[in-house]
CSV table of C-alpha atoms in Angstrom, one decimal:
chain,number,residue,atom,x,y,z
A,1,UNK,CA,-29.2,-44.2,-113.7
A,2,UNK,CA,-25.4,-43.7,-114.1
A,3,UNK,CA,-24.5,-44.0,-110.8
A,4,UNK,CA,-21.0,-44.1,-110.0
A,5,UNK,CA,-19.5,-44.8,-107.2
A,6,UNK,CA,-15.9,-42.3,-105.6
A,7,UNK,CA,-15.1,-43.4,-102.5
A,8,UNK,CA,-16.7,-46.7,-100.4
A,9,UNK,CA,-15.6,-47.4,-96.7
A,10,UNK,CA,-17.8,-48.3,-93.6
A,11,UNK,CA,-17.8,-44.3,-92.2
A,12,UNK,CA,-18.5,-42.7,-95.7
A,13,UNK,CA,-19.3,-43.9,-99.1
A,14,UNK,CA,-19.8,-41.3,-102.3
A,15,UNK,CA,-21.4,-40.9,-105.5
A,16,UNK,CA,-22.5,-39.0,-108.4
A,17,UNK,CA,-25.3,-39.3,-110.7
A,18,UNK,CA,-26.0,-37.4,-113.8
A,19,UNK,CA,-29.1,-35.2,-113.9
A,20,UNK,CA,-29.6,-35.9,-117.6
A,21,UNK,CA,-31.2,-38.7,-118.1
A,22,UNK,CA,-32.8,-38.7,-114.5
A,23,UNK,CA,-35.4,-35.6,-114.5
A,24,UNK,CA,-39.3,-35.5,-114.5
A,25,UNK,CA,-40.8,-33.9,-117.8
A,26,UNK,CA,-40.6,-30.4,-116.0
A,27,UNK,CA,-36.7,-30.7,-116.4
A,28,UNK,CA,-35.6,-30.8,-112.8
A,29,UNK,CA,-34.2,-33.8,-111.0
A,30,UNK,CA,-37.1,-36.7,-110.4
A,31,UNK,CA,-37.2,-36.8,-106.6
A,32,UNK,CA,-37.2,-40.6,-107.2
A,33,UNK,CA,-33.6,-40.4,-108.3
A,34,UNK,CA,-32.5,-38.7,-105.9
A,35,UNK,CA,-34.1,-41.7,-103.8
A,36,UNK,CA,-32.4,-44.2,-105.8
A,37,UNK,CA,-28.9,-43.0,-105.0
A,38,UNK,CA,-29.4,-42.3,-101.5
A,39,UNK,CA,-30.8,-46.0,-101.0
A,40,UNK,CA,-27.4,-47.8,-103.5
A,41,UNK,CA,-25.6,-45.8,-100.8
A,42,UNK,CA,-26.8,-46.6,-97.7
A,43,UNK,CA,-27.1,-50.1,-98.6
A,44,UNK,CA,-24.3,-50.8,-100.0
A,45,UNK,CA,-22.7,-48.8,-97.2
A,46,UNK,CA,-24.7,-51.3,-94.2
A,47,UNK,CA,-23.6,-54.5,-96.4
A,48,UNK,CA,-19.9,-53.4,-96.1
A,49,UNK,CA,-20.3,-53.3,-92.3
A,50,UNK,CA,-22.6,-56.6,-92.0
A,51,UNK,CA,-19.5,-58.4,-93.5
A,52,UNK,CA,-19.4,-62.0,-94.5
A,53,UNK,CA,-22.1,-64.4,-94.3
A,54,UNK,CA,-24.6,-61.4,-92.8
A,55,UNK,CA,-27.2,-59.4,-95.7
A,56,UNK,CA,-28.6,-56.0,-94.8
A,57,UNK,CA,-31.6,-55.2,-96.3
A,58,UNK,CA,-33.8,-52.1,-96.2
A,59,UNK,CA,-37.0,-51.5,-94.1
A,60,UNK,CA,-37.3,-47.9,-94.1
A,61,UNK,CA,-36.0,-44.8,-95.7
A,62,UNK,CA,-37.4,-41.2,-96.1
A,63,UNK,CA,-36.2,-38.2,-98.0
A,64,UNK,CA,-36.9,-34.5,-97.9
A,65,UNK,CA,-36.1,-32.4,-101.7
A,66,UNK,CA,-35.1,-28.9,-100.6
A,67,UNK,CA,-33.6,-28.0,-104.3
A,68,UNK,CA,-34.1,-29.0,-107.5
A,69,UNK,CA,-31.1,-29.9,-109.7
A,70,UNK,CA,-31.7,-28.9,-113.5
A,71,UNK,CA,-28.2,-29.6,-115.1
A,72,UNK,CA,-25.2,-31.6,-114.4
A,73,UNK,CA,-24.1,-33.9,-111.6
A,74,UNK,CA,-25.6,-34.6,-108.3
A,75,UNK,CA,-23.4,-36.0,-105.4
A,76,UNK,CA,-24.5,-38.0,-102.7
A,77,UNK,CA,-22.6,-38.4,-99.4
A,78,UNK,CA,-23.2,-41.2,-96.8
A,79,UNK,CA,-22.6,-41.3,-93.1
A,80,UNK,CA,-23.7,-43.9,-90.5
A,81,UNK,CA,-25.9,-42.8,-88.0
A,82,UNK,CA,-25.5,-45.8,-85.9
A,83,UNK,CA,-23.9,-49.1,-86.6
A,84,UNK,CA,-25.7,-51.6,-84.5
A,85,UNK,CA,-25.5,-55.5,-84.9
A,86,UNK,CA,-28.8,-55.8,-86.3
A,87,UNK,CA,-29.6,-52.4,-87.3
A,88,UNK,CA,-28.2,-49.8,-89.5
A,89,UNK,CA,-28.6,-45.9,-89.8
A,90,UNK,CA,-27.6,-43.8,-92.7
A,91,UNK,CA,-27.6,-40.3,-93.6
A,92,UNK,CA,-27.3,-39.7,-97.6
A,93,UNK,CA,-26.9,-35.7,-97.8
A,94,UNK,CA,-27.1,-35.2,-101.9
A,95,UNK,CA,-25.9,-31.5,-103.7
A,96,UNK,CA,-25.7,-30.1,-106.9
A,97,UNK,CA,-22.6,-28.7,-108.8
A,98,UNK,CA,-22.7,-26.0,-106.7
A,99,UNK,CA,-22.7,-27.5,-103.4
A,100,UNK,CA,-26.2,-27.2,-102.6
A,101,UNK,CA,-28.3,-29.7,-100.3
A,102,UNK,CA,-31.1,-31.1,-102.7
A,103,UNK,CA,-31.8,-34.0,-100.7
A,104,UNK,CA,-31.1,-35.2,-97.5
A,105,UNK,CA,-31.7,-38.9,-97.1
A,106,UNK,CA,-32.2,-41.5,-94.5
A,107,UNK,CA,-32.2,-45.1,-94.3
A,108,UNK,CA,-32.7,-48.2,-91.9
A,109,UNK,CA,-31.7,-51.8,-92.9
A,110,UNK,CA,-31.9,-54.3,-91.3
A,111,UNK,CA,-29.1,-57.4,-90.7
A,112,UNK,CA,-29.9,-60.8,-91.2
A,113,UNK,CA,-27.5,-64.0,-90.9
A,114,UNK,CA,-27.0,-66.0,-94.6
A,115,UNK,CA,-28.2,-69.6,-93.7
A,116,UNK,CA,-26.0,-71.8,-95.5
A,117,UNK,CA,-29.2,-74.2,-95.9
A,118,UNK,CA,-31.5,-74.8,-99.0
C-alpha cells in the first residue's frame, strides 16, 4: 500500500499513501484504500493509548469519499474523538496534494486486557 507513517502520538497520528499503485481500473483512488489508511491510523493511534498489556481492536468504522484522488499522494490525519478506558473514537480526515478532503473516516475499537495465560 506504501503507507508511511509522519508523525505518531496519542492526539494526532499522520500518513501518506501513494495513489499509484492504490486506484480502481477507472484511475482514481480505490475507496478501499482510502479505508485502509484511515483504519492503520486509527488503530495504531487507540494501541498507543491502550498501552502495555491492553490490545485495541476494531469493531466499527465507516467512511464517506467526497473526492477522488487521480495522481500523487493522499494524507491522512487522525484525531481522537474520545479516549475512554474501553472504547476508542477516531476521526481520519484524508486529502489530496492539494488539500482537499477525499475521505473522512471514523473508527471504534475496542480495549481488551492481554491475559498473560495460555
Amino acid at each position: 500500500m506504501g503507507i508511511e507513517f509522519l508523525e505518531f502520538t496519542i492526539e494526532r497520528a499522520v500518513a501518506t499513501m501513494p495513489v499509484e499503485g492504490n486506484t480502481q481500473p477507472a484511475g482514481l483512488m480505490h475507496g478501499g484504500a482510502y479505508v485502509v489508511l484511515g483504519e492503520s491510523l486509527g488503530s495504531m493511534a487507540a494501541n498507543l493509548h491502550a498501552g502495555p498489556g491492553r490490545l485495541a481492536v476494531g469493531i466499527e468504522i465507516n467512511a464517506t469519499h467526497t473526492r477522488s484522488a487521480t495522481s500523487g499522494l493522499v494524507t491522512g490525519v487522525c484525531t481522537p474523538i474520545h479516549l475512554g478506558r474501553t472504547l476508542t473514537t477516531h476521526e481520519i480526515a484524508i486529502t489530496d496534494d492539494q488539500g482537499r478532503r477525499c475521505s473522512t473516516i471514523r473508527i471504534t475499537n475496542l480495549i481488551k486486557r492481554l491475559d498473560a495465560r495460555p
